[in-house]
Amino acid sequence: MESIRAPIVKRESRGRFFKKTCQSLYAPVSRSASGKSPKSLGGGAYLMRIMKIQLGHTFQDIISIDNLCLAWQEFLVGKSSKYDVREFGKNLMDNLISLREELESKSYKHSPYESFFIHDPKLRHIHKAAVRDRLLHHAIHRILYPFFERTFISDTYSCRLGKGTLKAMDRFHSFYLKESRNHTKTCWVLKGDIKKCFASIDQEILIDILMNYIPDNEIMWLLEEVIRSFSDTPGIGLPLGNLTSQLFINVYMNEFDQFVKHKLKCRYYLRYADDWAILSQDRVLLESLISPIDSFLKERLHLTLHPKKIILKTYASGVDFLGWIHFPKHRVLRTKTRYRMIKRLKDHPVNETLQSYIGLLSHGDAHETGEELFKITGFLGGMLCRSRHDLCTSLPSRSRGRPLGQMRLKLRLTPNSHVYLCSTPRNY
């Protein structure tokens, strides 16, 4: 049976004007067959007769028992020991059938959220939905994510398969190498941040964007029910904690991505969640981009740039991006991140924590931090961050000269507290 994950795409053309579809609303346009210019909607968007990519799945695909069962299997990962999850699972099929009947009859109502705060490291307000609602979020995500993945630009990261923090940092550095012509030109970086992004999402604008892609009215009814279930401020915000919020924020910010790439013509642009960066040799050009970016965010998406986080500086002076300070030939861990790491190891000196930090430190220049780990834990964590020469000379000759990030690093803790550091190059 064909997987329900496979995205179905439906294209429609209107009138005699026929143009190859583009995943951007801001694609260059020409006159229509009648000779009239297309109607401008502002911000580079045009109302014209073009091919439009739309979701081909139906409401029944989302609420089918097969999809709900598969969504339950995905939802269960890492949560099987939770009390509320176990209670829901005791009568799983009855609960699934009951949920489907409510959705089928349009009597479904999203349950209230459980609210709490976490420090990550700054204070964040989390809203946790009930198990049946979170299960439905997974069922929706299974159908919508493969479709919307096709509409996103390549260089947007966070909450996408295969596009995490490390991929974003590597891409950021590759942009520098290209724009600096391999360290021969000065490269400037314009970096910005959206102020309280999740809490500032305009629900009406989000629904309008979704309607451009989803022709099924029943699916839109369900999505509106999920979106409007969060009402700290009426009509504003998405809950931190919903799986659907991760998808919706990318759909919402995709409007900004397309504007920057296709209207402003910024070649070296990338975004991770609400953090974005543009690289160029032209400092004046980057300065001139701040105003149209700020105007677009305010007028089109009702979002605001964080005034204290708009940074324009050279790459060589060190750019703080995704927890690391990036330099032309190396990157170092952000000072606050290093202090948090050391504090956590002091409070919880366990092998699992050390292992996770070893994986993190292997992607940058972290000699001093490794020495701190050694002093605090008494483990051989400091061996991880020795100089490249010292580490590689102890390895087989075929692995010498490989960057530290290309080594597999594993710390094994034996019952008598002896620790062995095993370093093996990938594909060795």
CSV table of N, CA, C and O in Angstrom, one decimal, residues 315-391:
chain,number,residue,atom,x,y,z
A,315,TYR,N,32.9,39.2,9.3
A,315,TYR,CA,33.0,37.8,9.7
A,315,TYR,C,34.3,37.5,10.5
A,315,TYR,O,34.3,36.8,11.5
A,316,ALA,N,35.3,38.2,10.1
A,316,ALA,CA,36.7,38.0,10.7
A,316,ALA,C,36.7,38.5,12.2
A,316,ALA,O,37.5,38.0,12.9
A,317,SER,N,35.8,39.4,12.5
A,317,SER,CA,35.8,39.9,13.9
A,317,SER,C,35.0,39.0,14.8
A,317,SER,O,35.0,39.2,16.1
A,318,GLY,N,34.4,37.9,14.3
A,318,GLY,CA,33.7,36.9,15.1
A,318,GLY,C,32.2,37.2,15.2
A,318,GLY,O,31.8,38.3,15.7
A,319,VAL,N,31.4,36.3,14.6
A,319,VAL,CA,29.9,36.5,14.6
A,319,VAL,C,29.3,35.4,15.5
A,319,VAL,O,29.5,34.2,15.3
A,320,ASP,N,28.5,35.9,16.4
A,320,ASP,CA,27.8,35.0,17.3
A,320,ASP,C,26.5,34.5,16.6
A,320,ASP,O,25.6,35.2,16.3
A,321,PHE,N,26.5,33.2,16.3
A,321,PHE,CA,25.4,32.6,15.6
A,321,PHE,C,25.2,31.1,16.0
A,321,PHE,O,26.1,30.3,16.0
A,322,LEU,N,24.0,30.8,16.6
A,322,LEU,CA,23.6,29.5,17.0
A,322,LEU,C,24.5,28.9,18.1
A,322,LEU,O,24.9,27.8,18.0
A,323,GLY,N,24.9,29.8,19.0
A,323,GLY,CA,25.6,29.3,20.2
A,323,GLY,C,27.1,29.3,20.0
A,323,GLY,O,27.8,29.0,21.0
A,324,TRP,N,27.6,29.6,18.8
A,324,TRP,CA,29.1,29.6,18.6
A,324,TRP,C,29.5,30.9,18.0
A,324,TRP,O,28.7,31.6,17.4
A,325,ILE,N,30.8,31.3,18.3
A,325,ILE,CA,31.4,32.5,17.7
A,325,ILE,C,32.2,32.1,16.5
A,325,ILE,O,33.1,31.3,16.7
A,326,HIS,N,31.7,32.5,15.3
A,326,HIS,CA,32.3,32.0,14.1
A,326,HIS,C,33.4,33.0,13.6
A,326,HIS,O,33.2,34.2,13.5
A,327,PHE,N,34.6,32.4,13.3
A,327,PHE,CA,35.7,33.1,12.7
A,327,PHE,C,36.1,32.4,11.4
A,327,PHE,O,35.6,31.3,11.1
A,328,PRO,N,36.9,33.1,10.6
A,328,PRO,CA,37.2,32.5,9.2
A,328,PRO,C,37.7,31.1,9.2
A,328,PRO,O,37.4,30.3,8.3
A,329,LYS,N,38.5,30.7,10.2
A,329,LYS,CA,39.1,29.4,10.2
A,329,LYS,C,38.8,28.5,11.4
A,329,LYS,O,39.4,27.4,11.5
A,330,HIS,N,38.0,29.0,12.3
A,330,HIS,CA,37.6,28.2,13.4
A,330,HIS,C,36.4,28.8,14.1
A,330,HIS,O,35.9,29.9,13.7
A,331,ARG,N,35.8,28.1,15.0
A,331,ARG,CA,34.7,28.7,15.8
A,331,ARG,C,34.8,28.2,17.2
A,331,ARG,O,35.3,27.1,17.5
A,332,VAL,N,34.4,29.1,18.1
A,332,VAL,CA,34.6,28.8,19.6
A,332,VAL,C,33.2,28.9,20.2
A,332,VAL,O,32.3,29.6,19.7
A,333,LEU,N,33.1,28.2,21.3
A,333,LEU,CA,31.8,28.1,22.0
A,333,LEU,C,31.5,29.5,22.7
A,333,LEU,O,32.4,30.1,23.2
A,334,ARG,N,30.2,29.8,22.6
A,334,ARG,CA,29.8,31.1,23.2
A,334,ARG,C,30.1,31.0,24.7
A,334,ARG,O,29.9,30.0,25.4
A,335,THR,N,30.5,32.1,25.3
A,335,THR,CA,30.9,32.1,26.7
A,335,THR,C,29.8,31.7,27.6
A,335,THR,O,30.0,30.9,28.6
A,336,LYS,N,28.6,32.2,27.4
A,336,LYS,CA,27.5,31.8,28.3
A,336,LYS,C,27.2,30.4,28.2
A,336,LYS,O,26.8,29.7,29.2
A,337,THR,N,27.3,29.8,27.0
A,337,THR,CA,27.1,28.4,26.8
A,337,THR,C,28.1,27.6,27.6
A,337,THR,O,27.8,26.5,28.2
A,338,ARG,N,29.3,28.0,27.5
A,338,ARG,CA,30.4,27.3,28.2
A,338,ARG,C,30.2,27.3,29.7
A,338,ARG,O,30.3,26.3,30.4
A,339,TYR,N,29.8,28.5,30.3
A,339,TYR,CA,29.5,28.6,31.7
A,339,TYR,C,28.3,27.7,32.1
A,339,TYR,O,28.3,27.1,33.2
A,340,ARG,N,27.3,27.6,31.3
A,340,ARG,CA,26.1,26.8,31.6
A,340,ARG,C,26.5,25.3,31.6
A,340,ARG,O,26.1,24.5,32.4
A,341,MET,N,27.4,24.9,30.6
A,341,MET,CA,27.9,23.6,30.5
A,341,MET,C,28.6,23.2,31.8
A,341,MET,O,28.4,22.1,32.4
A,342,ILE,N,29.5,24.1,32.2
A,342,ILE,CA,30.4,23.8,33.4
A,342,ILE,C,29.5,23.7,34.7
A,342,ILE,O,29.6,22.8,35.5
A,343,LYS,N,28.5,24.6,34.8
A,343,LYS,CA,27.6,24.6,35.9
A,343,LYS,C,26.8,23.3,36.0
A,343,LYS,O,26.6,22.8,37.1
A,344,ARG,N,26.3,22.9,34.8
A,344,ARG,CA,25.5,21.7,34.8
A,344,ARG,C,26.3,20.5,35.2
A,344,ARG,O,25.8,19.6,35.9
A,345,LEU,N,27.6,20.4,34.8
A,345,LEU,CA,28.4,19.3,35.1
A,345,LEU,C,28.8,19.3,36.6
A,345,LEU,O,28.9,18.2,37.2
A,346,LYS,N,28.9,20.5,37.2
A,346,LYS,CA,29.1,20.6,38.6
A,346,LYS,C,27.9,20.0,39.4
A,346,LYS,O,28.1,19.3,40.4
A,347,ASP,N,26.7,20.4,38.9
A,347,ASP,CA,25.5,20.0,39.6
A,347,ASP,C,25.1,18.5,39.3
A,347,ASP,O,24.6,17.8,40.2
A,348,HIS,N,25.4,18.1,38.1
A,348,HIS,CA,25.0,16.7,37.7
A,348,HIS,C,26.2,16.1,37.0
A,348,HIS,O,26.2,15.9,35.7
A,349,PRO,N,27.3,15.6,37.7
A,349,PRO,CA,28.4,15.0,37.1
A,349,PRO,C,28.2,13.6,36.6
A,349,PRO,O,28.7,12.6,37.2
A,350,VAL,N,27.4,13.4,35.6
A,350,VAL,CA,27.0,12.0,35.2
A,350,VAL,C,27.6,11.8,33.8
A,350,VAL,O,27.9,12.8,33.0
A,351,ASN,N,27.8,10.6,33.4
A,351,ASN,CA,28.5,10.2,32.2
A,351,ASN,C,27.7,10.7,31.0
A,351,ASN,O,28.2,11.1,29.9
A,352,GLU,N,26.3,10.5,31.1
A,352,GLU,CA,25.5,10.9,29.9
A,352,GLU,C,25.6,12.4,29.6
A,352,GLU,O,25.6,12.7,28.4
A,353,THR,N,25.7,13.2,30.6
A,353,THR,CA,25.8,14.7,30.4
A,353,THR,C,27.2,14.9,29.7
A,353,THR,O,27.3,15.7,28.7
A,354,LEU,N,28.2,14.3,30.2
A,354,LEU,CA,29.6,14.5,29.6
A,354,LEU,C,29.6,14.0,28.2
A,354,LEU,O,30.2,14.6,27.3
A,355,GLN,N,28.9,12.9,27.9
A,355,GLN,CA,28.9,12.4,26.5
A,355,GLN,C,28.3,13.4,25.6
A,355,GLN,O,28.8,13.6,24.5
A,356,SER,N,27.2,14.0,26.0
A,356,SER,CA,26.5,14.9,25.1
A,356,SER,C,27.4,16.1,24.9
A,356,SER,O,27.4,16.7,23.7
A,357,TYR,N,28.1,16.6,25.9
A,357,TYR,CA,29.0,17.8,25.7
A,357,TYR,C,30.2,17.4,24.8
A,357,TYR,O,30.7,18.3,24.1
A,358,ILE,N,30.6,16.2,24.9
A,358,ILE,CA,31.7,15.7,24.1
A,358,ILE,C,31.3,15.9,22.6
A,358,ILE,O,32.1,16.3,21.7
A,359,GLY,N,30.1,15.4,22.3
A,359,GLY,CA,29.6,15.5,20.9
A,359,GLY,C,29.5,17.0,20.5
A,359,GLY,O,29.8,17.3,19.3
A,360,LEU,N,29.1,17.9,21.4
A,360,LEU,CA,29.0,19.3,21.0
A,360,LEU,C,30.4,19.9,20.8
A,360,LEU,O,30.6,20.6,19.8
A,361,LEU,N,31.3,19.6,21.7
A,361,LEU,CA,32.6,20.3,21.6
A,361,LEU,C,33.4,19.8,20.4
A,361,LEU,O,34.3,20.5,20.0
A,362,SER,N,33.1,18.6,19.9
A,362,SER,CA,33.8,18.1,18.8
A,362,SER,C,33.6,18.9,17.5
A,362,SER,O,34.4,18.7,16.5
A,363,HIS,N,32.7,19.8,17.5
A,363,HIS,CA,32.4,20.6,16.3
A,363,HIS,C,33.0,22.0,16.3
A,363,HIS,O,32.6,22.8,15.5
A,364,GLY,N,33.9,22.2,17.2
A,364,GLY,CA,34.6,23.5,17.2
A,364,GLY,C,35.9,23.5,18.0
A,364,GLY,O,36.4,22.4,18.4
A,365,ASP,N,36.5,24.6,18.2
A,365,ASP,CA,37.7,24.7,18.9
A,365,ASP,C,37.4,24.9,20.4
A,365,ASP,O,37.0,26.0,20.8
A,366,ALA,N,37.5,23.9,21.2
A,366,ALA,CA,37.1,23.9,22.6
A,366,ALA,C,38.1,23.4,23.5
A,366,ALA,O,37.8,22.7,24.5
A,367,HIS,N,39.4,23.7,23.3
A,367,HIS,CA,40.5,23.2,24.1
A,367,HIS,C,40.3,23.7,25.6
A,367,HIS,O,40.4,22.8,26.5
A,368,GLU,N,40.0,24.9,25.8
A,368,GLU,CA,39.9,25.4,27.2
A,368,GLU,C,38.7,24.8,27.9
A,368,GLU,O,38.8,24.5,29.1
A,369,THR,N,37.6,24.7,27.2
A,369,THR,CA,36.4,24.1,27.8
A,369,THR,C,36.7,22.6,28.2
A,369,THR,O,36.2,22.1,29.2
A,370,GLY,N,37.4,21.9,27.3
A,370,GLY,CA,37.7,20.5,27.6
A,370,GLY,C,38.6,20.4,28.8
A,370,GLY,O,38.4,19.5,29.6
A,371,GLU,N,39.5,21.3,29.0
A,371,GLU,CA,40.3,21.3,30.2
A,371,GLU,C,39.5,21.6,31.5
A,371,GLU,O,39.7,21.0,32.5
A,372,GLU,N,38.5,22.5,31.3
A,372,GLU,CA,37.6,22.7,32.5
A,372,GLU,C,36.8,21.4,32.8
A,372,GLU,O,36.6,21.1,34.0
A,373,LEU,N,36.3,20.7,31.8
A,373,LEU,CA,35.6,19.5,32.0
A,373,LEU,C,36.5,18.5,32.8
A,373,LEU,O,36.1,17.8,33.7
A,374,PHE,N,37.8,18.4,32.4
A,374,PHE,CA,38.7,17.5,33.1
A,374,PHE,C,38.9,17.9,34.5
A,374,PHE,O,38.9,17.0,35.4
A,375,LYS,N,39.0,19.2,34.8
A,375,LYS,CA,39.2,19.6,36.2
A,375,LYS,C,37.9,19.3,37.1
A,375,LYS,O,38.0,19.0,38.2
A,376,ILE,N,36.8,19.6,36.5
A,376,ILE,CA,35.5,19.4,37.2
A,376,ILE,C,35.2,18.0,37.5
A,376,ILE,O,34.9,17.6,38.6
A,377,THR,N,35.2,17.2,36.5
A,377,THR,CA,34.6,15.8,36.5
A,377,THR,C,35.7,14.8,37.0
A,377,THR,O,35.3,13.8,37.5
A,378,GLY,N,37.0,15.1,36.7
A,378,GLY,CA,38.0,14.1,37.0
A,378,GLY,C,38.1,13.1,35.9
A,378,GLY,O,38.9,12.2,35.9
A,379,PHE,N,37.1,13.2,34.9
A,379,PHE,CA,37.2,12.2,33.8
A,379,PHE,C,38.3,12.7,32.8
A,379,PHE,O,38.9,13.7,33.0
A,380,LEU,N,38.5,12.0,31.8
A,380,LEU,CA,39.4,12.3,30.7
A,380,LEU,C,38.8,13.2,29.7
A,380,LEU,O,39.2,13.1,28.5
A,381,GLY,N,37.8,14.0,30.1
A,381,GLY,CA,37.1,14.8,29.1
A,381,GLY,C,38.1,15.8,28.4
A,381,GLY,O,37.9,16.2,27.3
A,382,GLY,N,39.1,16.2,29.2
A,382,GLY,CA,40.1,17.2,28.6
A,382,GLY,C,40.8,16.6,27.4
A,382,GLY,O,41.3,17.4,26.6
A,383,MET,N,40.9,15.3,27.3
A,383,MET,CA,41.6,14.7,26.2
A,383,MET,C,40.9,15.0,24.9
A,383,MET,O,41.6,15.0,23.8
A,384,LEU,N,39.6,15.2,25.0
A,384,LEU,CA,38.9,15.5,23.7
A,384,LEU,C,39.4,16.7,23.0
A,384,LEU,O,39.4,16.8,21.8
A,385,CYS,N,39.7,17.7,23.8
A,385,CYS,CA,40.0,19.0,23.2
A,385,CYS,C,41.5,19.4,23.2
A,385,CYS,O,41.9,20.5,23.2
A,386,ARG,N,42.3,18.3,23.1
A,386,ARG,CA,43.7,18.6,22.9
A,386,ARG,C,43.9,19.2,21.5
A,386,ARG,O,43.0,19.1,20.7
A,387,SER,N,45.1,19.6,21.2
A,387,SER,CA,45.3,20.2,19.9
A,387,SER,C,45.1,19.1,18.8
A,387,SER,O,45.3,17.9,19.2
A,388,ARG,N,44.8,19.5,17.6
A,388,ARG,CA,44.6,18.5,16.6
A,388,ARG,C,45.8,17.6,16.4
A,388,ARG,O,45.7,16.4,16.2
A,389,HIS,N,47.0,18.2,16.5
A,389,HIS,CA,48.2,17.4,16.3
A,389,HIS,C,48.4,16.3,17.4
A,389,HIS,O,48.6,15.1,17.1
A,390,ASP,N,48.2,16.7,18.7
A,390,ASP,CA,48.3,15.7,19.7
A,390,ASP,C,47.3,14.6,19.6
A,390,ASP,O,47.6,13.4,19.9
A,391,LEU,N,46.1,14.9,19.2
A,391,LEU,CA,45.0,13.9,19.1
A,391,LEU,C,45.3,13.0,17.9
A,391,LEU,O,45.2,11.8,18.0
